[in-house]
Short mmCIF file of C-alpha atoms in Angstrom, two decimals:
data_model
loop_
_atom_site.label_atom_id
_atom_site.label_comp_id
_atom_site.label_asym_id
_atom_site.label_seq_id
_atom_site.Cartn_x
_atom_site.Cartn_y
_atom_site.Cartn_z
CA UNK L 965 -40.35 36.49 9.52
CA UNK L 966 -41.22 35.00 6.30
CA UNK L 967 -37.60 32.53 6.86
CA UNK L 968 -38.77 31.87 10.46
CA UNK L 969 -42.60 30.21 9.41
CA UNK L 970 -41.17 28.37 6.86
CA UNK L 971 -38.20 26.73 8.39
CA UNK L 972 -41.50 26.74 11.05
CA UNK L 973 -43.34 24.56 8.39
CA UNK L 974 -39.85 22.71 6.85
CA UNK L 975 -39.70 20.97 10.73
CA UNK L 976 -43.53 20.24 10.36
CA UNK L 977 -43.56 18.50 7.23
CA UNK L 978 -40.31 16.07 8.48
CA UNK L 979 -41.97 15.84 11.57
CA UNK L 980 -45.41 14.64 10.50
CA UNK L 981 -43.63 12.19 8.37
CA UNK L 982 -45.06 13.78 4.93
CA UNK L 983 -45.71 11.02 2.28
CA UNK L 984 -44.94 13.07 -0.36
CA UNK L 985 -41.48 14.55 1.40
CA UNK L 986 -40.20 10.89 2.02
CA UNK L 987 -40.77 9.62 -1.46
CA UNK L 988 -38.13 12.27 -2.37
CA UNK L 989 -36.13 11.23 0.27
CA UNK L 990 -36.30 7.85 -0.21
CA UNK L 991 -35.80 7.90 -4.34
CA UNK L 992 -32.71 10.44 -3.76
CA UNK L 993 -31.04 7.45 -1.67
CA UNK L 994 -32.05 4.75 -3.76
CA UNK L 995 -30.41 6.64 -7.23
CA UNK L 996 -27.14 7.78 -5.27
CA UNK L 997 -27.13 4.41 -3.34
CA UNK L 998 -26.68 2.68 -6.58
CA UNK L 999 -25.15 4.79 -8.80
CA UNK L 1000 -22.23 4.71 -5.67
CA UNK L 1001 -22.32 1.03 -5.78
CA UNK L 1002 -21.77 0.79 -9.42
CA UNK L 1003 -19.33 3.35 -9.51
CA UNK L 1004 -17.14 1.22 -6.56
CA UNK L 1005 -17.71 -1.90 -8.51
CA UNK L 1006 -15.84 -0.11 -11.64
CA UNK L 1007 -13.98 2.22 -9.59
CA UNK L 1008 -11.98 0.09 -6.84
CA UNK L 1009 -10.47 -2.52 -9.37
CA UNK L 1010 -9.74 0.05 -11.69
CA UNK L 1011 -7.94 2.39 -9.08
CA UNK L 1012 -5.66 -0.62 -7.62
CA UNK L 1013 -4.76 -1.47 -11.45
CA UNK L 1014 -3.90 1.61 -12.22
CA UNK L 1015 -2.12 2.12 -8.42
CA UNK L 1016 -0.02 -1.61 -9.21
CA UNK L 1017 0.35 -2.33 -12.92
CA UNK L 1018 2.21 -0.83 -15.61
CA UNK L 1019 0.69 -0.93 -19.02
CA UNK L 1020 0.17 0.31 -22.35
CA UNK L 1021 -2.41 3.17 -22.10
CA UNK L 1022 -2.43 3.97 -18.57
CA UNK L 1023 -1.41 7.37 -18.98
CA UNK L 1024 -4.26 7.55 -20.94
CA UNK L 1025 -6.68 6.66 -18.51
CA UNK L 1026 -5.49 8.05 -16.19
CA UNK L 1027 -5.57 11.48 -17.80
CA UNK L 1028 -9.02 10.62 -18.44
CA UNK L 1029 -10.08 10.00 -15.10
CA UNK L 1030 -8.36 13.08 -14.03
CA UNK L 1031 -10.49 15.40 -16.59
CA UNK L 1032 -13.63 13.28 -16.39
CA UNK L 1033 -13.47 14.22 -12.29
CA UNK L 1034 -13.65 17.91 -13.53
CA UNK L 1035 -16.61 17.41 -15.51
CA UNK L 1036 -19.71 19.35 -14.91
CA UNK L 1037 -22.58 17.98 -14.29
CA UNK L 1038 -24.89 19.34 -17.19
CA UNK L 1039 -22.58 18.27 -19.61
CA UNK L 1040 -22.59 14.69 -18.17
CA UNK L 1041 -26.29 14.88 -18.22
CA UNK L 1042 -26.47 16.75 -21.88
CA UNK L 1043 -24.75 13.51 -23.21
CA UNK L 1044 -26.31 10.75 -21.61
CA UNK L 1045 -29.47 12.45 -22.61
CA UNK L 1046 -27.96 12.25 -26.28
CA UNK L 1047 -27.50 8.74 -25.94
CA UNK L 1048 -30.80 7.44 -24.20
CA UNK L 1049 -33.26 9.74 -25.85
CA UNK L 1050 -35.32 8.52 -28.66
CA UNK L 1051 -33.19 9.20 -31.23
CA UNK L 1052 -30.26 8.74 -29.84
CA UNK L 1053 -28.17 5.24 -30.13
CA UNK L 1054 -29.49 3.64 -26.92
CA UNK L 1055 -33.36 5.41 -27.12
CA UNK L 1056 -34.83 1.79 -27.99
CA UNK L 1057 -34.21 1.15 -24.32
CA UNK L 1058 -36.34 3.76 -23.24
CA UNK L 1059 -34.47 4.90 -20.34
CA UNK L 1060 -35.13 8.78 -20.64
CA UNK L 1061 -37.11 9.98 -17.59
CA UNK L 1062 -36.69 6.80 -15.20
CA UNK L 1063 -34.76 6.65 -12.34
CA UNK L 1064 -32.07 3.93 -13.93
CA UNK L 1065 -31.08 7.29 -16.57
CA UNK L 1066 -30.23 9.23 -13.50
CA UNK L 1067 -28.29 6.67 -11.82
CA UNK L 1068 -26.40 6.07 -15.07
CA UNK L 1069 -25.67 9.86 -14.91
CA UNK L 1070 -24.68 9.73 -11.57
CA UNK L 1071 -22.28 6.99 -12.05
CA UNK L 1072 -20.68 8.84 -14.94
CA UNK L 1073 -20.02 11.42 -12.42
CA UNK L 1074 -18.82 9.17 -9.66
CA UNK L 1075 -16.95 6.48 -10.65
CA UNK L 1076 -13.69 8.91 -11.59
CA UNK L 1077 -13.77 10.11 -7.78
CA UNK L 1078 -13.81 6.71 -6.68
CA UNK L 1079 -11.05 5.42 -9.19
CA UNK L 1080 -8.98 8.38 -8.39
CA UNK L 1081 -9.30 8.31 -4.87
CA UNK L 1082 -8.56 4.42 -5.08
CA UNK L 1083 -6.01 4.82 -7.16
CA UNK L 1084 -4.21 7.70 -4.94
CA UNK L 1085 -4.16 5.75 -1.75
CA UNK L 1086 -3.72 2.31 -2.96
CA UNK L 1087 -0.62 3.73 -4.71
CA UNK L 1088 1.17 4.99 -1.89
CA UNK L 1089 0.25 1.54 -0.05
CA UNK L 1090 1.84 -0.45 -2.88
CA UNK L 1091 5.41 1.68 -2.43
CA UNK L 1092 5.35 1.04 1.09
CA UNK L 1093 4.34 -3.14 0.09
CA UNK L 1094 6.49 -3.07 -3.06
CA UNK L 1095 9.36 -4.63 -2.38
CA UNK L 1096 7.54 -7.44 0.39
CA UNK L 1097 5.51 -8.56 -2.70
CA UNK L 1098 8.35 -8.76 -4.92
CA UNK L 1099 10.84 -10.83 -2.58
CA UNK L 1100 7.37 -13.34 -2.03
CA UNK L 1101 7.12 -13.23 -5.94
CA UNK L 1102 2.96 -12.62 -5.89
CA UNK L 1103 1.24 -12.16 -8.92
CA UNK L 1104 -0.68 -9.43 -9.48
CA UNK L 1105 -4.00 -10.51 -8.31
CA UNK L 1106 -2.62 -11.15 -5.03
CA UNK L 1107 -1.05 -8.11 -4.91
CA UNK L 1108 -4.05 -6.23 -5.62
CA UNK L 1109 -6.47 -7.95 -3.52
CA UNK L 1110 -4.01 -7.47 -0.40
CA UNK L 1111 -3.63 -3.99 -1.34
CA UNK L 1112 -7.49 -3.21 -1.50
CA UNK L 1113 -8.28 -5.26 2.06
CA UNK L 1114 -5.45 -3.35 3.83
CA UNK L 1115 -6.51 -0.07 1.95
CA UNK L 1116 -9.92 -0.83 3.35
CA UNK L 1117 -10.39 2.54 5.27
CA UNK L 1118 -9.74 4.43 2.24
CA UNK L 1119 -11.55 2.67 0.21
CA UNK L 1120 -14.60 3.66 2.06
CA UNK L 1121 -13.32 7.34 2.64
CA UNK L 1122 -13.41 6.78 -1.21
CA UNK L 1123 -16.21 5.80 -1.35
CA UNK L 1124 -17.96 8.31 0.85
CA UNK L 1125 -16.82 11.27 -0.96
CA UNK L 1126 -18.38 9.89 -4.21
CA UNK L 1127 -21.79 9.48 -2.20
CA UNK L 1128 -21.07 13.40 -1.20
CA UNK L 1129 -21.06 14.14 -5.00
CA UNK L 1130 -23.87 12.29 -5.79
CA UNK L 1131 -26.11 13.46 -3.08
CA UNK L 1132 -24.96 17.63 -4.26
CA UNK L 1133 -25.96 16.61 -7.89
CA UNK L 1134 -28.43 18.63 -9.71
CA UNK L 1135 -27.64 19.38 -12.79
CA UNK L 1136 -27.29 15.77 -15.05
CA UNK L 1137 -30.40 14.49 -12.99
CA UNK L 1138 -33.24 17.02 -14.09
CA UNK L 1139 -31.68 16.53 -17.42
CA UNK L 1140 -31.96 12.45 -17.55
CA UNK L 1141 -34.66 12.00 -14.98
CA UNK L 1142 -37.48 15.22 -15.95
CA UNK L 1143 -37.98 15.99 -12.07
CA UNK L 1144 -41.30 14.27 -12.68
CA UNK L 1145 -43.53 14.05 -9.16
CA UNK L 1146 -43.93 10.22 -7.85
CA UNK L 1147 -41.19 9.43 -10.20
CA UNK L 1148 -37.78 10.61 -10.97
CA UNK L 1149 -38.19 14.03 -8.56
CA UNK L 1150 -35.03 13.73 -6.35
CA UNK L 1151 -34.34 16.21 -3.45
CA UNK L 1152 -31.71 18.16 -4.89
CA UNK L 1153 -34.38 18.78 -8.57
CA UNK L 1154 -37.15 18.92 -5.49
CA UNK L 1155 -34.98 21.97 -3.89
CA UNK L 1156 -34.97 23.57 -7.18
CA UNK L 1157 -38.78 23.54 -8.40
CA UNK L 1158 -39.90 24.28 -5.26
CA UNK L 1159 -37.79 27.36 -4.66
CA UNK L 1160 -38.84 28.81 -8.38
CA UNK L 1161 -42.05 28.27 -6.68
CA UNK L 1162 -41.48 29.86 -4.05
CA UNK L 1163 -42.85 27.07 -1.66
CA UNK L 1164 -39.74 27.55 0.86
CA UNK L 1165 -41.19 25.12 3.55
CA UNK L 1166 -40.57 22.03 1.19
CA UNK L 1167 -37.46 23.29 -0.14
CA UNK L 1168 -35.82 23.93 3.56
CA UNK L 1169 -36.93 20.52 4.89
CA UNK L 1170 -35.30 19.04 1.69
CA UNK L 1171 -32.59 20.90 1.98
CA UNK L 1172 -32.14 20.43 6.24
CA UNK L 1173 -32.17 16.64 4.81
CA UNK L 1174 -29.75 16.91 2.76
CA UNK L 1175 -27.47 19.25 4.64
CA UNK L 1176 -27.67 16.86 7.40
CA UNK L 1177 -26.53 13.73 5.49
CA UNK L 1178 -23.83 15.93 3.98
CA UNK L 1179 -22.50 16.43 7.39
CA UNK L 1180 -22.95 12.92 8.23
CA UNK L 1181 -21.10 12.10 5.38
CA UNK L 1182 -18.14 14.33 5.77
CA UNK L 1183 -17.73 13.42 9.07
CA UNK L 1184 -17.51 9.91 8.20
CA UNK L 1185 -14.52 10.95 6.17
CA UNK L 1186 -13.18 12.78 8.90
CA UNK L 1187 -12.74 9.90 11.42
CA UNK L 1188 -12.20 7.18 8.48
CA UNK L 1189 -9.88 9.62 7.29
CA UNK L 1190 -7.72 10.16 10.37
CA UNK L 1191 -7.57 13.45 10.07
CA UNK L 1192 -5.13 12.97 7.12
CA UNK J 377 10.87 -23.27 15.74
CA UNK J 378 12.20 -26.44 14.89
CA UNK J 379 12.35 -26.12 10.68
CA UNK J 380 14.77 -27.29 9.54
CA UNK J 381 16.03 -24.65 6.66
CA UNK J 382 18.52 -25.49 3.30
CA UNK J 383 21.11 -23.05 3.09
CA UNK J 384 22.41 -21.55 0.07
CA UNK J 385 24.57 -19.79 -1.62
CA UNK J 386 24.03 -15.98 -2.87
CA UNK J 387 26.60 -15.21 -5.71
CA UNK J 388 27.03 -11.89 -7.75
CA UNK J 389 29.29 -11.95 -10.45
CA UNK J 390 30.65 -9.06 -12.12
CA UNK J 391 27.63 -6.79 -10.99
CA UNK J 392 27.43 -3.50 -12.35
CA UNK J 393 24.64 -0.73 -12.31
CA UNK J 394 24.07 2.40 -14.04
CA UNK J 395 22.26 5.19 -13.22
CA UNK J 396 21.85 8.51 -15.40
CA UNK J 397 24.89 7.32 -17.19
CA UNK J 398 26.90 7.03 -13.61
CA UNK J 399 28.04 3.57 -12.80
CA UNK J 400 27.04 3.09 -8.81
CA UNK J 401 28.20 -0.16 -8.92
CA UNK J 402 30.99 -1.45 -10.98
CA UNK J 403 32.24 -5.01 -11.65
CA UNK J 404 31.28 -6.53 -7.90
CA UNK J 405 31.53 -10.02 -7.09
CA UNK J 406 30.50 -11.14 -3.68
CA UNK J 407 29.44 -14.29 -2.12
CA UNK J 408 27.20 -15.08 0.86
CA UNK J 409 27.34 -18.80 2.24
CA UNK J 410 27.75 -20.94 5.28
CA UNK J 411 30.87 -19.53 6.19
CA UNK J 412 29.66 -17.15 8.82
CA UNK J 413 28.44 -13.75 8.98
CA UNK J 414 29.81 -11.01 5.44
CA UNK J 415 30.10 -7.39 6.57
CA UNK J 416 29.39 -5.61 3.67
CA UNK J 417 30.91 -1.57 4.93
CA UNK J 418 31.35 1.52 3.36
CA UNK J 419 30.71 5.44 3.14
CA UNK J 420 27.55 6.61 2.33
CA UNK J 421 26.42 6.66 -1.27
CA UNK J 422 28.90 3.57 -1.93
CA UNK J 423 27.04 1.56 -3.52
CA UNK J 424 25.96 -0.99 -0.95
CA UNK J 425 22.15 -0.31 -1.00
CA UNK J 426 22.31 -1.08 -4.96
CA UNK J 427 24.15 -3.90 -4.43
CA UNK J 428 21.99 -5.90 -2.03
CA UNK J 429 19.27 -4.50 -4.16
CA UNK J 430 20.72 -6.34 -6.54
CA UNK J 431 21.72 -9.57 -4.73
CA UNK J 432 17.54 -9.50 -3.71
CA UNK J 433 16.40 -8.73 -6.97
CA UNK J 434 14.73 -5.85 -6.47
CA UNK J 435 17.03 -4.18 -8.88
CA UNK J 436 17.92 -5.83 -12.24
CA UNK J 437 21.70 -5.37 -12.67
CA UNK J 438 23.03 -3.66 -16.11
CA UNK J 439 26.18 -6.15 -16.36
CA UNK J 440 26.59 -9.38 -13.92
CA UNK J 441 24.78 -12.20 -13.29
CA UNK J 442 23.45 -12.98 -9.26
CA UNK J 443 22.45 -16.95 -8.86
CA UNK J 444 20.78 -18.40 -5.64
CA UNK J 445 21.90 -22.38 -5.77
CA UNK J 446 21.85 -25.20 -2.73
CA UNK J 447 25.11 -27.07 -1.92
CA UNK J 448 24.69 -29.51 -4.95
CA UNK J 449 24.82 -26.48 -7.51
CA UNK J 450 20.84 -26.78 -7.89
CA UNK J 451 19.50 -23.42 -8.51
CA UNK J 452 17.17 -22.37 -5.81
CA UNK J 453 13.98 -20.01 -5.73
CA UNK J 454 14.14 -16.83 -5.15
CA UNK J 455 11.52 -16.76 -2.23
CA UNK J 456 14.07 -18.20 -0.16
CA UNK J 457 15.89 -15.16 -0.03
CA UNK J 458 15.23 -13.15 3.37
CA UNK J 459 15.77 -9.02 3.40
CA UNK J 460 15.32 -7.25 6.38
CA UNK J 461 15.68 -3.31 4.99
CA UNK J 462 16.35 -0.09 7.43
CA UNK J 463 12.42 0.53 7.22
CA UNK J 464 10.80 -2.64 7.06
CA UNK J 465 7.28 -2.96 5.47
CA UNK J 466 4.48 -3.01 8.17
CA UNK J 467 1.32 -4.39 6.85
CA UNK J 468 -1.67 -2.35 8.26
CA UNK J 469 -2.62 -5.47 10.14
CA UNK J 470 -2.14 -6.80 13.69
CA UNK J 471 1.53 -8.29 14.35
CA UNK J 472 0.02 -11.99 13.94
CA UNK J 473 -1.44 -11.37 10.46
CA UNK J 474 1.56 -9.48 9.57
CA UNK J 475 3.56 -12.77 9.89
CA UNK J 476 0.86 -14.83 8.94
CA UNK J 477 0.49 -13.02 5.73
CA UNK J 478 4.25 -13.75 4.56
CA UNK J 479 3.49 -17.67 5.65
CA UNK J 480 0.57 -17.56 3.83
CA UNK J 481 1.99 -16.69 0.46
CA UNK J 482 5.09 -18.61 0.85
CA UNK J 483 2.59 -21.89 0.76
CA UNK J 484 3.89 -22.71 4.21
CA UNK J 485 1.01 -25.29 5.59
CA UNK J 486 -2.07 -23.99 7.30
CA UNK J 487 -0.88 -26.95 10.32
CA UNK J 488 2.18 -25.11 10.74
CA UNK J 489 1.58 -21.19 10.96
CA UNK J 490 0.45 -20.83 14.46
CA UNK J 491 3.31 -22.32 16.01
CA UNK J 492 5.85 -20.98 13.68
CA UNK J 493 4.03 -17.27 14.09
CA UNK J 494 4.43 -17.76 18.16
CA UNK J 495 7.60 -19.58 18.01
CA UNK J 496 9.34 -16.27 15.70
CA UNK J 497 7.40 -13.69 18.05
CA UNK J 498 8.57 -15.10 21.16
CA UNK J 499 12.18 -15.53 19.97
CA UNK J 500 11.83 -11.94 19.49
CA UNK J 501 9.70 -11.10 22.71
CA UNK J 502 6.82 -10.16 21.05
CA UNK J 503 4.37 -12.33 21.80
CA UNK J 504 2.41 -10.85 23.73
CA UNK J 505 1.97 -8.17 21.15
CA UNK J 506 0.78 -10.69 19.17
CA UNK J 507 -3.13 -9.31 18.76
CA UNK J 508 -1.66 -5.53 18.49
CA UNK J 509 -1.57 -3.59 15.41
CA UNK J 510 1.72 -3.44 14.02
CA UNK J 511 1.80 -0.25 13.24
CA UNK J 512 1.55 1.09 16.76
CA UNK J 513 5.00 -0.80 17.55
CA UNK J 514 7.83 1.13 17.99
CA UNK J 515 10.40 0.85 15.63
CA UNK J 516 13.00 -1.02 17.56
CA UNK J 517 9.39 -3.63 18.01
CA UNK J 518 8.57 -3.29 14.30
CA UNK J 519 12.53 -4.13 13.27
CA UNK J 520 12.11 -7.02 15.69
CA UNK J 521 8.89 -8.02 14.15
CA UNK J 522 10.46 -7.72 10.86
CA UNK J 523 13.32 -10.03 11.80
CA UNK J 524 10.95 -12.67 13.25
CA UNK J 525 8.82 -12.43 10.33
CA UNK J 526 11.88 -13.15 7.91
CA UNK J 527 12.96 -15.95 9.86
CA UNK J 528 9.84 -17.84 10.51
CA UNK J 529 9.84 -18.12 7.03
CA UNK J 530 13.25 -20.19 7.20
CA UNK J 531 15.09 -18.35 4.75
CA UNK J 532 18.42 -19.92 2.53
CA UNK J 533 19.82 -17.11 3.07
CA UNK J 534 19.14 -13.40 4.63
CA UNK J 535 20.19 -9.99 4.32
CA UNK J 536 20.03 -7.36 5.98
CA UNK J 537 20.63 -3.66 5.11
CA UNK J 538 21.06 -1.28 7.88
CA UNK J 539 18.46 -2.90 9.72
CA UNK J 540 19.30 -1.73 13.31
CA UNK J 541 20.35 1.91 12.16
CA UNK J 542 18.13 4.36 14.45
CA UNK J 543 17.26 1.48 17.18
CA UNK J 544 17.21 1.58 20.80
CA UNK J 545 20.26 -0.38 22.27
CA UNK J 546 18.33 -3.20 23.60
CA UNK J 547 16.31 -4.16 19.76
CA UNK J 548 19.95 -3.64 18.70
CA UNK J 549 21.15 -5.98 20.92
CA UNK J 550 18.35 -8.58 20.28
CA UNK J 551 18.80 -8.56 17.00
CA UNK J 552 22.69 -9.02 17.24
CA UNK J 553 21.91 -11.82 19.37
CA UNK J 554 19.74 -13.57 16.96
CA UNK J 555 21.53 -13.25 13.60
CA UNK J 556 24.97 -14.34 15.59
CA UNK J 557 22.61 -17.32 16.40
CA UNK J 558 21.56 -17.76 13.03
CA UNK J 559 24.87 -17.26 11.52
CA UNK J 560 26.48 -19.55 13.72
CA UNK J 561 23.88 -21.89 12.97
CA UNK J 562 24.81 -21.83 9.15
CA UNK J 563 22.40 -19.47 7.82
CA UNK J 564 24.32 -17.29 5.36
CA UNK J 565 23.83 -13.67 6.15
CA UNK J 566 25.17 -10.66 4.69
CA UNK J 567 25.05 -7.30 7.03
CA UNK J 568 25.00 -4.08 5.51
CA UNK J 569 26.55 -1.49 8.27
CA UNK J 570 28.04 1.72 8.88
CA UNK J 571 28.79 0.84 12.34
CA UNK J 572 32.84 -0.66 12.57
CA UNK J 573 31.80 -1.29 16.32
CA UNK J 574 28.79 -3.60 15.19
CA UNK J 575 31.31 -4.92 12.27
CA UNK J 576 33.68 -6.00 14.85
CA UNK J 577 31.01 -7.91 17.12
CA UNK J 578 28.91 -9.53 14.02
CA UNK J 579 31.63 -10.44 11.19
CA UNK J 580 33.37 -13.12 10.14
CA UNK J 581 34.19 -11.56 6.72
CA UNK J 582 34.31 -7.63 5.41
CA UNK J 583 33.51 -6.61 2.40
CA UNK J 584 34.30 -2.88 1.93
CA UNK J 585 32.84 -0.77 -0.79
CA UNK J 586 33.79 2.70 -1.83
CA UNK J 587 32.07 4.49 -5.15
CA UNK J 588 30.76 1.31 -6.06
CA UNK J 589 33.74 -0.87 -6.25
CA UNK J 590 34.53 -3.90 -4.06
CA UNK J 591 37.74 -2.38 -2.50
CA UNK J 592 38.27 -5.49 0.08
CA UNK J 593 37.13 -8.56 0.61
CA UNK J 594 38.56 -9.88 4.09
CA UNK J 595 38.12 -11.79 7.20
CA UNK J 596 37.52 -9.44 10.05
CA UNK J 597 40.98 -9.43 11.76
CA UNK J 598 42.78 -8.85 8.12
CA UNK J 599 40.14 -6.44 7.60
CA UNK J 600 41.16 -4.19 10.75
CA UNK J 601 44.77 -5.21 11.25
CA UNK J 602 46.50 -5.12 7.84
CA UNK J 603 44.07 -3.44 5.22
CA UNK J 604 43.89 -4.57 1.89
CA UNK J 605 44.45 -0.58 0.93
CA UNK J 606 45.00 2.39 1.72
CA UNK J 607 41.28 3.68 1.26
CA UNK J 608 40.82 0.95 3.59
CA UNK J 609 43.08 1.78 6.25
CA UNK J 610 41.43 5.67 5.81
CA UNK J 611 38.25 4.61 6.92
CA UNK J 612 39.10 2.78 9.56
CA UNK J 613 40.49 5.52 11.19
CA UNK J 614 37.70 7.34 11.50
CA UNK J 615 36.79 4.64 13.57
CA UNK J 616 39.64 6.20 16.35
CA UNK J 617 37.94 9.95 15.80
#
């Protein structure tokens, strides 16, 4: 019974348009919005140079962007938190608690699913274009701004699964951001204080939010995607 | 289309290629000019692949030496070197921006494109695929594509590797058509086949290849009446089985 009045009370705070339940909302999209954007910026050239060029130290990146994929999130969080807070080398910026630490934490955790992702499909494109851009002699460039307009669809499957991540993230953002109310609290941190709290009613609207642009999301992929 | 192309001539001298220590391709000279339409034949795994790989320069050759020069000994680019391959490359784009694309990076004029785009397609009876993507084409249509593409670029030369194995008998037979045209036209083509039926109906000249020597190099009635050897003359009669 307890479940049914507060998914009851979840539906009544979304529905009433709650002030405080759409600030979340709206600071969750704004940090994963453009931590995704400056992961994509970083991630798609780096993907289609790593997918087209051979050079020294690619192995090593890309053996780093394979292990920094696997990376959990706390630990991602633990060291940005190193770097920004006051003692740290970058504390004279002052970034600890504010939104632009979290989205720095987020892109940390982003940006290798986006380059590997990018990388993956605009690699297999480049076999199938390989030997067309070597009989019309194109330089690189060329080559990898063909390869990343006609990989377009992935490149937004890409760039929807990094969203997914971000949006799941928990961990590195109560680290970096504090979870502090009007300010860095995010829906995912939200979820978490208010279930220790045992408010469920916030915490199920939050998490019907979320769960619903998950799905969103994932279907996205699905029909970008193919079904591949 | 009404461009008018500069043929040249596509030499390999003394070509040889290694691979894991196995020569695939030993000492092969070959030449492709105005002189009609080279049959380049042989079993699979004979080398001819590497060879026109080679000739393309997609592969860089261990030993030899492969020059592209016009009819005053002037050494030409390689961009003017068509290949049409058994799977041609199909841009994820619509059959005009396909060939556009190709026009576009050879520096061909902006003026130019459409015509030469719908002049190519409809040579090939495509045009009315024109808007379509090309990867819903079938293959004989994508082959045909491929072929149109080449040509509206007004290649010095072009070959072709197995490029109608698997097709339907009427993109065969288009395709025939149209490199006999070209061929007969001056275009220097070398055909990479399996098929001693297509041999007889496309070549002026056979080359035949076995473990990656150049075992013959003859015009087409030589070639089938009095073979140059005897692995030659065992070939062809699989031809009667």
């Amino acid at each position: 019974m307890e479940i049914l009045r507060a998914l009851s009370d979840a539906f009544g705070l979304l529905l009433t348009g709650d002030q405080a339940l759409y600030e979340i909302i709206f600071l969750s999209l704004q940090v994963n919005l453009s931590a995704v954007a400056l992961a994509a910026l970083i991630g798609f050239p780096l993907g289609a140079l790593l997918a087209t060029s051979r050079f020294i130290g690619r192995g090593f990146i890309n053996m780093m962007v394979n292990t920094l994929m696997g990376l959990p999130p706390v630990v991602v969080g633990l060291l940005v938190y190193m770097m920004i807070s006051r003692s740290g080398p970058l504390g004279v910026l002052e970034l600890l608690y504010t939104p632009t630490a979290m989205i720095i934490a987020q892109l940390i955790l982003v940006t290798p699913i986006i380059t590997a992702l990018t990388r993956q499909s605009l690699s297999r494109l480049n076999d199938d274009y390989q030997s067309m851009f070597f009989m019309l002699g194109l330089s690189p460039w060329r080559r990898m701004r063909t390869l990343i307009y006609d990989g377009g669809m992935d490149l937004v499957t890409a760039l929807l699964a990094g969203l997914g991540r971000a949006m799941a993230e928990v961990g590195a953002v109560m680290i970096v951001g504090g979870n502090i109310n009007h300010y860095t609290r995010v829906m995912t941190t939200t979820i978490t204080l208010e279930t220790s709290r045992g408010h469920l009613s916030t915490a199920l609207a939050l998490g019907a939010v979320l769960l619903t642009m998950t799905l969103i999301i994932n279907a996205l992929v699905a029909i970008l995607s193919g079904g591949r | 289309m009404s461009i008018k192309p500069t043929y040249l001539t596509l030499k390999g001298e003394g070509l040889g290629l290694k691979r894991d220590s196995r020569m695939v391709v030993s000492n092969a000279d070959i030449t492709v000019s105005s002189t009609g339409l080279t049959g380049l034949i042989g079993a699979n795994g004979s080398g001819k692949t590497s060879l026109i790989s080679m000739l393309a320069g997609l592969t860089v050759p261990d030993y030899g030496v492969v020059s592209l020069t016009d009819h005053a000994g002037r050494v030409a680019s390689r961009k003017q070197i068509g290949l049409m391959m058994q799977k041609p490359v199909i841009m994820r784009r619509s059959v005009y921006r396909n060939c556009e694309y190709v026009l576009s990076a050879l520096n061909i004029p902006l003026s130019e494109r459409a015509d030469r785009i719908m002049a190519g397609l409809a040579l090939m009876e495509l045009e009315h695929y024109a808007q379509q993507d090309a990867r819903t084409l079938s293959s004989g249509e994508q082959q045909r594509m491929a072929l149109a593409r080449v040509l509206m670029a007004s290649p010095g030369v072009l070959l072709c590797d197995e490029a109608t194995s698997n097709l339907d008998p009427k993109s065969t037979q288009m395709i025939e058509a149209v490199i006999m045209d070209k061929a007969a036209a001056g275009m220097p083509v070398l055909w990479v086949t399996h098929n001693l039926a297509q041999l007889r109906r496309l070549a002026r000249q056979v080359v035949f290849m076995q473990k990656g020597e150049i075992l013959a190099n003859q015009n087409l009635d030589d070639f089938f009446h009095t073979p140059a050897c005897s692995d030659v003359a065992e070939y062809l009669a699989y031809e009667r089985i």
